[in-house]
Amino acid sequence: MIKNLMRGLGALSLSLALVPLLPPPAAQTAQAAQAAQAAPAAEVTTLADAVGLLKVTEEDRAGYTRASFRHWTAGEDATDGCDTAAEVLLAEAVVAPAVGTGCKLAGGRWTSYFDGQEVTDAGSLDVAHTVALGEAWDSGASAWTAGRREAYANDQGADVSLVAVTSRTNRRKSDHDPADWMPPSPEVQCRYTGEWVSTKLRWQLTADDRELEALKVYAEGPCEDTIVRYAPAS
């Protein structure tokens, strides 16, 4: 009987040793709080209020080159063989393309929301920065570190930062702000305005006087019901 009891106690000790040790409740609470701090909650506001949060300064293009913003990098999944631009194309496809060697995309279908065009050839698309790199430079990125500019240029942390659109329309957009260019499709201009302001607030970029006045025209007029969501970039 004593042998059986000792054998049972030994088995119980072994099973307890195999149970993973959990941190005390207070430590679990602290871990949860740290996780919440690591992913800031999105701010949600009206377009008019969001426009009011923009800091207004003069813009300065001095020293800008596209090479100041390293892109495209390996993307969110460094093991998939696709760079940031290809991952955006895959994420935005209405019909998923086939992915070949070297992340070559074949087939698939996209809707270019700037102009409403349906596209079935990935080669006809650009992955555009909602706020173009030159405009970002003018608006504060010139003072950033190279690492932060790289993070901006490859930002997949917000759905509105990068968008797949027809190359032709993106060329016309160039690095203009809403004072000089808006999507040709009127039905998406409120969306574009909201995403523009969201991107600027996310990265704490400024606006110039003409840009601000153009944004106010939309925010106080046809886009007064537009909601802006943004989370500050880390």
PDB file of C-alpha atoms in Angstrom:
ATOM      1  CA  MET A   1       0.000   0.000   0.000  1.00  0.00           C
ATOM      2  CA  ILE A   2       2.838   2.422   0.905  1.00  0.00           C
ATOM      3  CA  LYS A   3       4.543   1.656  -2.427  1.00  0.00           C
ATOM      4  CA  ASN A   4       1.310   2.372  -4.293  1.00  0.00           C
ATOM      5  CA  LEU A   5       0.857   5.626  -2.356  1.00  0.00           C
ATOM      6  CA  MET A   6       4.412   6.752  -3.128  1.00  0.00           C
ATOM      7  CA  ARG A   7       3.942   5.817  -6.794  1.00  0.00           C
ATOM      8  CA  GLY A   8       0.737   7.892  -6.919  1.00  0.00           C
ATOM      9  CA  LEU A   9       2.400  10.871  -5.287  1.00  0.00           C
ATOM     10  CA  GLY A  10       5.263  10.633  -7.804  1.00  0.00           C
ATOM     11  CA  ALA A  11       2.849  10.631 -10.746  1.00  0.00           C
ATOM     12  CA  LEU A  12       0.988  13.623  -9.296  1.00  0.00           C
ATOM     13  CA  SER A  13       4.256  15.538  -8.880  1.00  0.00           C
ATOM     14  CA  LEU A  14       5.202  14.786 -12.496  1.00  0.00           C
ATOM     15  CA  SER A  15       1.847  15.931 -13.836  1.00  0.00           C
ATOM     16  CA  LEU A  16       2.058  19.167 -11.838  1.00  0.00           C
ATOM     17  CA  ALA A  17       5.548  19.769 -13.188  1.00  0.00           C
ATOM     18  CA  LEU A  18       4.186  19.542 -16.733  1.00  0.00           C
ATOM     19  CA  VAL A  19       1.486  22.188 -16.171  1.00  0.00           C
ATOM     20  CA  PRO A  20       2.755  25.559 -17.492  1.00  0.00           C
ATOM     21  CA  LEU A  21       3.153  28.097 -14.759  1.00  0.00           C
ATOM     22  CA  LEU A  22       0.829  31.053 -15.185  1.00  0.00           C
ATOM     23  CA  PRO A  23       1.673  34.512 -13.920  1.00  0.00           C
ATOM     24  CA  PRO A  24      -0.393  35.739 -10.997  1.00  0.00           C
ATOM     25  CA  PRO A  25      -3.572  37.700 -11.853  1.00  0.00           C
ATOM     26  CA  ALA A  26      -1.850  41.028 -11.214  1.00  0.00           C
ATOM     27  CA  ALA A  27       0.914  40.150 -13.701  1.00  0.00           C
ATOM     28  CA  GLN A  28      -1.658  39.029 -16.281  1.00  0.00           C
ATOM     29  CA  THR A  29      -3.424  42.365 -15.907  1.00  0.00           C
ATOM     30  CA  ALA A  30      -0.139  44.223 -16.395  1.00  0.00           C
ATOM     31  CA  GLN A  31       0.633  42.186 -19.520  1.00  0.00           C
ATOM     32  CA  ALA A  32      -2.798  42.971 -20.955  1.00  0.00           C
ATOM     33  CA  ALA A  33      -2.281  46.669 -20.249  1.00  0.00           C
ATOM     34  CA  GLN A  34       1.103  46.613 -21.998  1.00  0.00           C
ATOM     35  CA  ALA A  35      -0.453  44.927 -25.042  1.00  0.00           C
ATOM     36  CA  ALA A  36      -3.174  47.570 -25.161  1.00  0.00           C
ATOM     37  CA  GLN A  37      -0.562  50.324 -25.006  1.00  0.00           C
ATOM     38  CA  ALA A  38       1.403  48.715 -27.842  1.00  0.00           C
ATOM     39  CA  ALA A  39      -1.619  49.031 -30.155  1.00  0.00           C
ATOM     40  CA  PRO A  40      -3.164  52.472 -29.653  1.00  0.00           C
ATOM     41  CA  ALA A  41      -6.905  52.646 -30.121  1.00  0.00           C
ATOM     42  CA  ALA A  42      -8.124  54.407 -33.236  1.00  0.00           C
ATOM     43  CA  GLU A  43      -9.415  57.930 -32.890  1.00  0.00           C
ATOM     44  CA  VAL A  44     -12.833  58.468 -34.460  1.00  0.00           C
ATOM     45  CA  THR A  45     -14.150  61.920 -35.301  1.00  0.00           C
ATOM     46  CA  THR A  46     -16.001  63.925 -37.926  1.00  0.00           C
ATOM     47  CA  LEU A  47     -14.135  65.190 -40.953  1.00  0.00           C
ATOM     48  CA  ALA A  48     -14.644  68.798 -39.878  1.00  0.00           C
ATOM     49  CA  ASP A  49     -13.174  68.141 -36.432  1.00  0.00           C
ATOM     50  CA  ALA A  50     -10.318  66.118 -37.954  1.00  0.00           C
ATOM     51  CA  VAL A  51      -9.452  68.977 -40.315  1.00  0.00           C
ATOM     52  CA  GLY A  52      -9.410  71.253 -37.282  1.00  0.00           C
ATOM     53  CA  LEU A  53      -6.705  69.079 -35.723  1.00  0.00           C
ATOM     54  CA  LEU A  54      -4.262  69.683 -38.565  1.00  0.00           C
ATOM     55  CA  LYS A  55      -1.375  71.984 -37.761  1.00  0.00           C
ATOM     56  CA  VAL A  56      -0.917  74.633 -40.451  1.00  0.00           C
ATOM     57  CA  THR A  57       2.584  75.578 -41.652  1.00  0.00           C
ATOM     58  CA  GLU A  58       4.285  76.607 -44.875  1.00  0.00           C
ATOM     59  CA  GLU A  59       5.594  73.754 -47.003  1.00  0.00           C
ATOM     60  CA  ASP A  60       9.212  73.361 -48.097  1.00  0.00           C
ATOM     61  CA  ARG A  61      10.344  70.939 -50.828  1.00  0.00           C
ATOM     62  CA  ALA A  62      14.054  71.708 -50.389  1.00  0.00           C
ATOM     63  CA  GLY A  63      16.220  68.580 -50.380  1.00  0.00           C
ATOM     64  CA  TYR A  64      13.491  66.132 -51.420  1.00  0.00           C
ATOM     65  CA  THR A  65      14.214  62.991 -53.437  1.00  0.00           C
ATOM     66  CA  ARG A  66      12.131  59.819 -53.637  1.00  0.00           C
ATOM     67  CA  ALA A  67      15.236  57.945 -52.500  1.00  0.00           C
ATOM     68  CA  SER A  68      14.766  59.609 -49.106  1.00  0.00           C
ATOM     69  CA  PHE A  69      11.891  57.137 -48.548  1.00  0.00           C
ATOM     70  CA  ARG A  70      13.152  53.564 -48.913  1.00  0.00           C
ATOM     71  CA  HIS A  71      10.484  51.422 -50.562  1.00  0.00           C
ATOM     72  CA  TRP A  72       9.390  48.821 -51.331  1.00  0.00           C
ATOM     73  CA  THR A  73      10.555  46.584 -48.471  1.00  0.00           C
ATOM     74  CA  ALA A  74       9.771  42.947 -47.670  1.00  0.00           C
ATOM     75  CA  GLY A  75       6.275  43.763 -46.449  1.00  0.00           C
ATOM     76  CA  GLU A  76       4.417  42.510 -43.410  1.00  0.00           C
ATOM     77  CA  ASP A  77       5.255  38.872 -44.185  1.00  0.00           C
ATOM     78  CA  ALA A  78       8.977  38.691 -44.867  1.00  0.00           C
ATOM     79  CA  THR A  79       8.666  34.995 -45.791  1.00  0.00           C
ATOM     80  CA  ASP A  80       6.119  35.249 -48.620  1.00  0.00           C
ATOM     81  CA  GLY A  81       8.538  36.530 -51.251  1.00  0.00           C
ATOM     82  CA  CYS A  82       6.329  39.566 -51.938  1.00  0.00           C
ATOM     83  CA  ASP A  83       7.276  43.171 -51.275  1.00  0.00           C
ATOM     84  CA  THR A  84       4.996  45.785 -49.726  1.00  0.00           C
ATOM     85  CA  ALA A  85       3.451  46.814 -53.036  1.00  0.00           C
ATOM     86  CA  ALA A  86       2.623  43.234 -54.023  1.00  0.00           C
ATOM     87  CA  GLU A  87       1.095  42.550 -50.616  1.00  0.00           C
ATOM     88  CA  VAL A  88      -1.148  45.605 -51.050  1.00  0.00           C
ATOM     89  CA  LEU A  89      -2.208  44.345 -54.471  1.00  0.00           C
ATOM     90  CA  LEU A  90      -3.048  40.959 -52.970  1.00  0.00           C
ATOM     91  CA  ALA A  91      -4.969  42.530 -50.095  1.00  0.00           C
ATOM     92  CA  GLU A  92      -7.036  44.798 -52.353  1.00  0.00           C
ATOM     93  CA  ALA A  93      -7.831  42.295 -55.097  1.00  0.00           C
ATOM     94  CA  VAL A  94     -11.555  41.780 -55.694  1.00  0.00           C
ATOM     95  CA  VAL A  95     -10.649  38.471 -57.327  1.00  0.00           C
ATOM     96  CA  ALA A  96      -7.355  37.068 -56.057  1.00  0.00           C
ATOM     97  CA  PRO A  97      -4.583  36.660 -58.634  1.00  0.00           C
ATOM     98  CA  ALA A  98      -2.363  33.603 -58.927  1.00  0.00           C
ATOM     99  CA  VAL A  99       1.015  34.130 -57.272  1.00  0.00           C
ATOM    100  CA  GLY A 100       3.974  32.735 -59.159  1.00  0.00           C
ATOM    101  CA  THR A 101       7.720  32.585 -58.627  1.00  0.00           C
ATOM    102  CA  GLY A 102       9.149  35.844 -57.378  1.00  0.00           C
ATOM    103  CA  CYS A 103       5.635  36.951 -56.409  1.00  0.00           C
ATOM    104  CA  LYS A 104       4.649  37.476 -60.040  1.00  0.00           C
ATOM    105  CA  LEU A 105       0.890  38.076 -60.104  1.00  0.00           C
ATOM    106  CA  ALA A 106      -1.279  36.662 -62.879  1.00  0.00           C
ATOM    107  CA  GLY A 107      -4.988  37.159 -63.380  1.00  0.00           C
ATOM    108  CA  GLY A 108      -7.081  38.680 -60.629  1.00  0.00           C
ATOM    109  CA  ARG A 109      -9.282  41.759 -60.644  1.00  0.00           C
ATOM    110  CA  TRP A 110      -9.154  45.133 -58.885  1.00  0.00           C
ATOM    111  CA  THR A 111     -11.276  48.263 -58.669  1.00  0.00           C
ATOM    112  CA  SER A 112      -9.307  51.501 -58.822  1.00  0.00           C
ATOM    113  CA  TYR A 113     -11.411  53.645 -56.528  1.00  0.00           C
ATOM    114  CA  PHE A 114      -9.905  56.955 -57.688  1.00  0.00           C
ATOM    115  CA  ASP A 115     -11.550  56.582 -61.104  1.00  0.00           C
ATOM    116  CA  GLY A 116     -13.889  53.580 -60.760  1.00  0.00           C
ATOM    117  CA  GLN A 117     -11.952  51.533 -63.333  1.00  0.00           C
ATOM    118  CA  GLU A 118     -12.046  47.729 -63.243  1.00  0.00           C
ATOM    119  CA  VAL A 119      -8.550  46.324 -63.805  1.00  0.00           C
ATOM    120  CA  THR A 120      -7.528  42.756 -64.627  1.00  0.00           C
ATOM    121  CA  ASP A 121      -3.810  43.343 -65.177  1.00  0.00           C
ATOM    122  CA  ALA A 122      -1.735  44.115 -62.080  1.00  0.00           C
ATOM    123  CA  GLY A 123       0.794  45.794 -64.342  1.00  0.00           C
ATOM    124  CA  SER A 124      -1.741  48.569 -65.025  1.00  0.00           C
ATOM    125  CA  LEU A 125      -1.851  49.496 -61.347  1.00  0.00           C
ATOM    126  CA  ASP A 126       0.275  51.639 -59.083  1.00  0.00           C
ATOM    127  CA  VAL A 127       0.352  51.215 -55.339  1.00  0.00           C
ATOM    128  CA  ALA A 128      -0.068  54.880 -54.472  1.00  0.00           C
ATOM    129  CA  HIS A 129       0.654  56.696 -51.253  1.00  0.00           C
ATOM    130  CA  THR A 130      -2.545  58.507 -50.329  1.00  0.00           C
ATOM    131  CA  VAL A 131      -0.364  61.398 -49.199  1.00  0.00           C
ATOM    132  CA  ALA A 132       2.428  61.273 -51.743  1.00  0.00           C
ATOM    133  CA  LEU A 133       6.031  61.099 -50.628  1.00  0.00           C
ATOM    134  CA  GLY A 134       6.818  64.598 -51.859  1.00  0.00           C
ATOM    135  CA  GLU A 135       3.834  66.038 -50.013  1.00  0.00           C
ATOM    136  CA  ALA A 136       4.842  64.139 -46.880  1.00  0.00           C
ATOM    137  CA  TRP A 137       8.339  65.616 -47.149  1.00  0.00           C
ATOM    138  CA  ASP A 138       6.876  69.107 -47.424  1.00  0.00           C
ATOM    139  CA  SER A 139       4.622  68.477 -44.444  1.00  0.00           C
ATOM    140  CA  GLY A 140       7.169  67.364 -41.879  1.00  0.00           C
ATOM    141  CA  ALA A 141       8.870  64.181 -43.076  1.00  0.00           C
ATOM    142  CA  SER A 142      11.985  66.133 -44.019  1.00  0.00           C
ATOM    143  CA  ALA A 143      12.793  66.257 -40.296  1.00  0.00           C
ATOM    144  CA  TRP A 144      12.259  62.524 -39.738  1.00  0.00           C
ATOM    145  CA  THR A 145      14.873  59.820 -39.427  1.00  0.00           C
ATOM    146  CA  ALA A 146      15.474  57.581 -42.429  1.00  0.00           C
ATOM    147  CA  GLY A 147      13.833  54.742 -40.490  1.00  0.00           C
ATOM    148  CA  ARG A 148      10.608  56.677 -39.941  1.00  0.00           C
ATOM    149  CA  ARG A 149      10.453  57.708 -43.589  1.00  0.00           C
ATOM    150  CA  GLU A 150      10.869  54.046 -44.539  1.00  0.00           C
ATOM    151  CA  ALA A 151       8.039  53.095 -42.183  1.00  0.00           C
ATOM    152  CA  TYR A 152       5.831  55.759 -43.757  1.00  0.00           C
ATOM    153  CA  ALA A 153       6.593  54.659 -47.307  1.00  0.00           C
ATOM    154  CA  ASN A 154       5.686  51.042 -46.490  1.00  0.00           C
ATOM    155  CA  ASP A 155       2.825  51.668 -44.052  1.00  0.00           C
ATOM    156  CA  GLN A 156       0.513  48.660 -44.017  1.00  0.00           C
ATOM    157  CA  GLY A 157      -0.664  49.398 -40.488  1.00  0.00           C
ATOM    158  CA  ALA A 158      -3.546  51.507 -41.809  1.00  0.00           C
ATOM    159  CA  ASP A 159      -5.703  50.455 -44.748  1.00  0.00           C
ATOM    160  CA  VAL A 160      -5.847  54.010 -46.088  1.00  0.00           C
ATOM    161  CA  SER A 161      -2.111  54.706 -46.326  1.00  0.00           C
ATOM    162  CA  LEU A 162      -1.489  52.731 -49.528  1.00  0.00           C
ATOM    163  CA  VAL A 163      -4.008  52.088 -52.279  1.00  0.00           C
ATOM    164  CA  ALA A 164      -3.975  50.216 -55.596  1.00  0.00           C
ATOM    165  CA  VAL A 165      -5.139  52.545 -58.394  1.00  0.00           C
ATOM    166  CA  THR A 166      -4.670  52.857 -62.128  1.00  0.00           C
ATOM    167  CA  SER A 167      -1.232  54.119 -63.087  1.00  0.00           C
ATOM    168  CA  ARG A 168      -2.708  56.755 -65.390  1.00  0.00           C
ATOM    169  CA  THR A 169      -4.792  58.378 -62.656  1.00  0.00           C
ATOM    170  CA  ASN A 170      -1.990  58.139 -60.118  1.00  0.00           C
ATOM    171  CA  ARG A 171       0.318  59.976 -62.523  1.00  0.00           C
ATOM    172  CA  ARG A 172      -2.215  62.795 -62.687  1.00  0.00           C
ATOM    173  CA  LYS A 173      -2.466  62.870 -58.907  1.00  0.00           C
ATOM    174  CA  SER A 174       1.329  63.044 -58.685  1.00  0.00           C
ATOM    175  CA  ASP A 175       2.282  64.746 -55.406  1.00  0.00           C
ATOM    176  CA  HIS A 176      -0.602  67.240 -55.417  1.00  0.00           C
ATOM    177  CA  ASP A 177      -2.694  67.946 -52.331  1.00  0.00           C
ATOM    178  CA  PRO A 178      -6.512  68.364 -52.419  1.00  0.00           C
ATOM    179  CA  ALA A 179      -6.166  72.049 -53.363  1.00  0.00           C
ATOM    180  CA  ASP A 180      -4.826  70.940 -56.761  1.00  0.00           C
ATOM    181  CA  TRP A 181      -6.196  67.441 -57.357  1.00  0.00           C
ATOM    182  CA  MET A 182      -9.174  65.315 -56.385  1.00  0.00           C
ATOM    183  CA  PRO A 183     -10.303  61.922 -57.748  1.00  0.00           C
ATOM    184  CA  PRO A 184     -12.258  62.405 -60.977  1.00  0.00           C
ATOM    185  CA  SER A 185     -15.162  60.324 -59.620  1.00  0.00           C
ATOM    186  CA  PRO A 186     -17.258  62.718 -57.459  1.00  0.00           C
ATOM    187  CA  GLU A 187     -18.785  59.853 -55.486  1.00  0.00           C
ATOM    188  CA  VAL A 188     -15.406  58.967 -53.936  1.00  0.00           C
ATOM    189  CA  GLN A 189     -14.139  62.469 -53.189  1.00  0.00           C
ATOM    190  CA  CYS A 190     -15.432  62.374 -49.606  1.00  0.00           C
ATOM    191  CA  ARG A 191     -13.725  59.048 -49.032  1.00  0.00           C
ATOM    192  CA  TYR A 192     -10.489  60.449 -50.441  1.00  0.00           C
ATOM    193  CA  THR A 193     -10.687  63.591 -48.320  1.00  0.00           C
ATOM    194  CA  GLY A 194     -11.253  61.535 -45.180  1.00  0.00           C
ATOM    195  CA  GLU A 195      -8.373  59.184 -45.979  1.00  0.00           C
ATOM    196  CA  TRP A 196      -6.084  62.125 -46.754  1.00  0.00           C
ATOM    197  CA  VAL A 197      -6.786  63.748 -43.388  1.00  0.00           C
ATOM    198  CA  SER A 198      -6.555  60.390 -41.600  1.00  0.00           C
ATOM    199  CA  THR A 199      -3.079  59.797 -43.054  1.00  0.00           C
ATOM    200  CA  LYS A 200      -1.872  63.259 -42.108  1.00  0.00           C
ATOM    201  CA  LEU A 201      -3.100  62.861 -38.539  1.00  0.00           C
ATOM    202  CA  ARG A 202      -1.706  59.335 -38.256  1.00  0.00           C
ATOM    203  CA  TRP A 203       1.779  60.601 -39.123  1.00  0.00           C
ATOM    204  CA  GLN A 204       1.433  64.066 -37.562  1.00  0.00           C
ATOM    205  CA  LEU A 205       1.942  65.782 -40.895  1.00  0.00           C
ATOM    206  CA  THR A 206       1.003  69.429 -41.375  1.00  0.00           C
ATOM    207  CA  ALA A 207      -1.086  71.254 -43.989  1.00  0.00           C
ATOM    208  CA  ASP A 208      -0.535  74.539 -45.775  1.00  0.00           C
ATOM    209  CA  ASP A 209      -3.136  77.312 -46.040  1.00  0.00           C
ATOM    210  CA  ARG A 210      -4.462  76.418 -49.506  1.00  0.00           C
ATOM    211  CA  GLU A 211      -4.711  72.749 -48.616  1.00  0.00           C
ATOM    212  CA  LEU A 212      -6.580  73.518 -45.395  1.00  0.00           C
ATOM    213  CA  GLU A 213      -9.083  75.755 -47.165  1.00  0.00           C
ATOM    214  CA  ALA A 214      -9.729  73.061 -49.775  1.00  0.00           C
ATOM    215  CA  LEU A 215     -10.296  70.463 -47.053  1.00  0.00           C
ATOM    216  CA  LYS A 216     -12.715  72.780 -45.255  1.00  0.00           C
ATOM    217  CA  VAL A 217     -14.796  73.186 -48.428  1.00  0.00           C
ATOM    218  CA  TYR A 218     -15.423  69.437 -48.441  1.00  0.00           C
ATOM    219  CA  ALA A 219     -15.679  69.014 -44.671  1.00  0.00           C
ATOM    220  CA  GLU A 220     -18.264  71.760 -44.298  1.00  0.00           C
ATOM    221  CA  GLY A 221     -20.107  70.940 -47.499  1.00  0.00           C
ATOM    222  CA  PRO A 222     -20.673  67.658 -49.359  1.00  0.00           C
ATOM    223  CA  CYS A 223     -18.580  65.591 -46.920  1.00  0.00           C
ATOM    224  CA  GLU A 224     -19.972  66.846 -43.610  1.00  0.00           C
ATOM    225  CA  ASP A 225     -21.136  63.301 -42.708  1.00  0.00           C
ATOM    226  CA  THR A 226     -17.749  61.717 -43.413  1.00  0.00           C
ATOM    227  CA  ILE A 227     -16.136  59.987 -40.417  1.00  0.00           C
ATOM    228  CA  VAL A 228     -12.364  59.894 -39.984  1.00  0.00           C
ATOM    229  CA  ARG A 229     -10.594  57.070 -38.165  1.00  0.00           C
ATOM    230  CA  TYR A 230      -6.875  57.055 -37.449  1.00  0.00           C
ATOM    231  CA  ALA A 231      -4.377  55.547 -35.046  1.00  0.00           C
ATOM    232  CA  PRO A 232      -1.092  57.392 -34.434  1.00  0.00           C
ATOM    233  CA  ALA A 233       1.867  55.672 -36.078  1.00  0.00           C
ATOM    234  CA  SER A 234       4.411  54.322 -33.648  1.00  0.00           C
TER     235      SER A 234
END
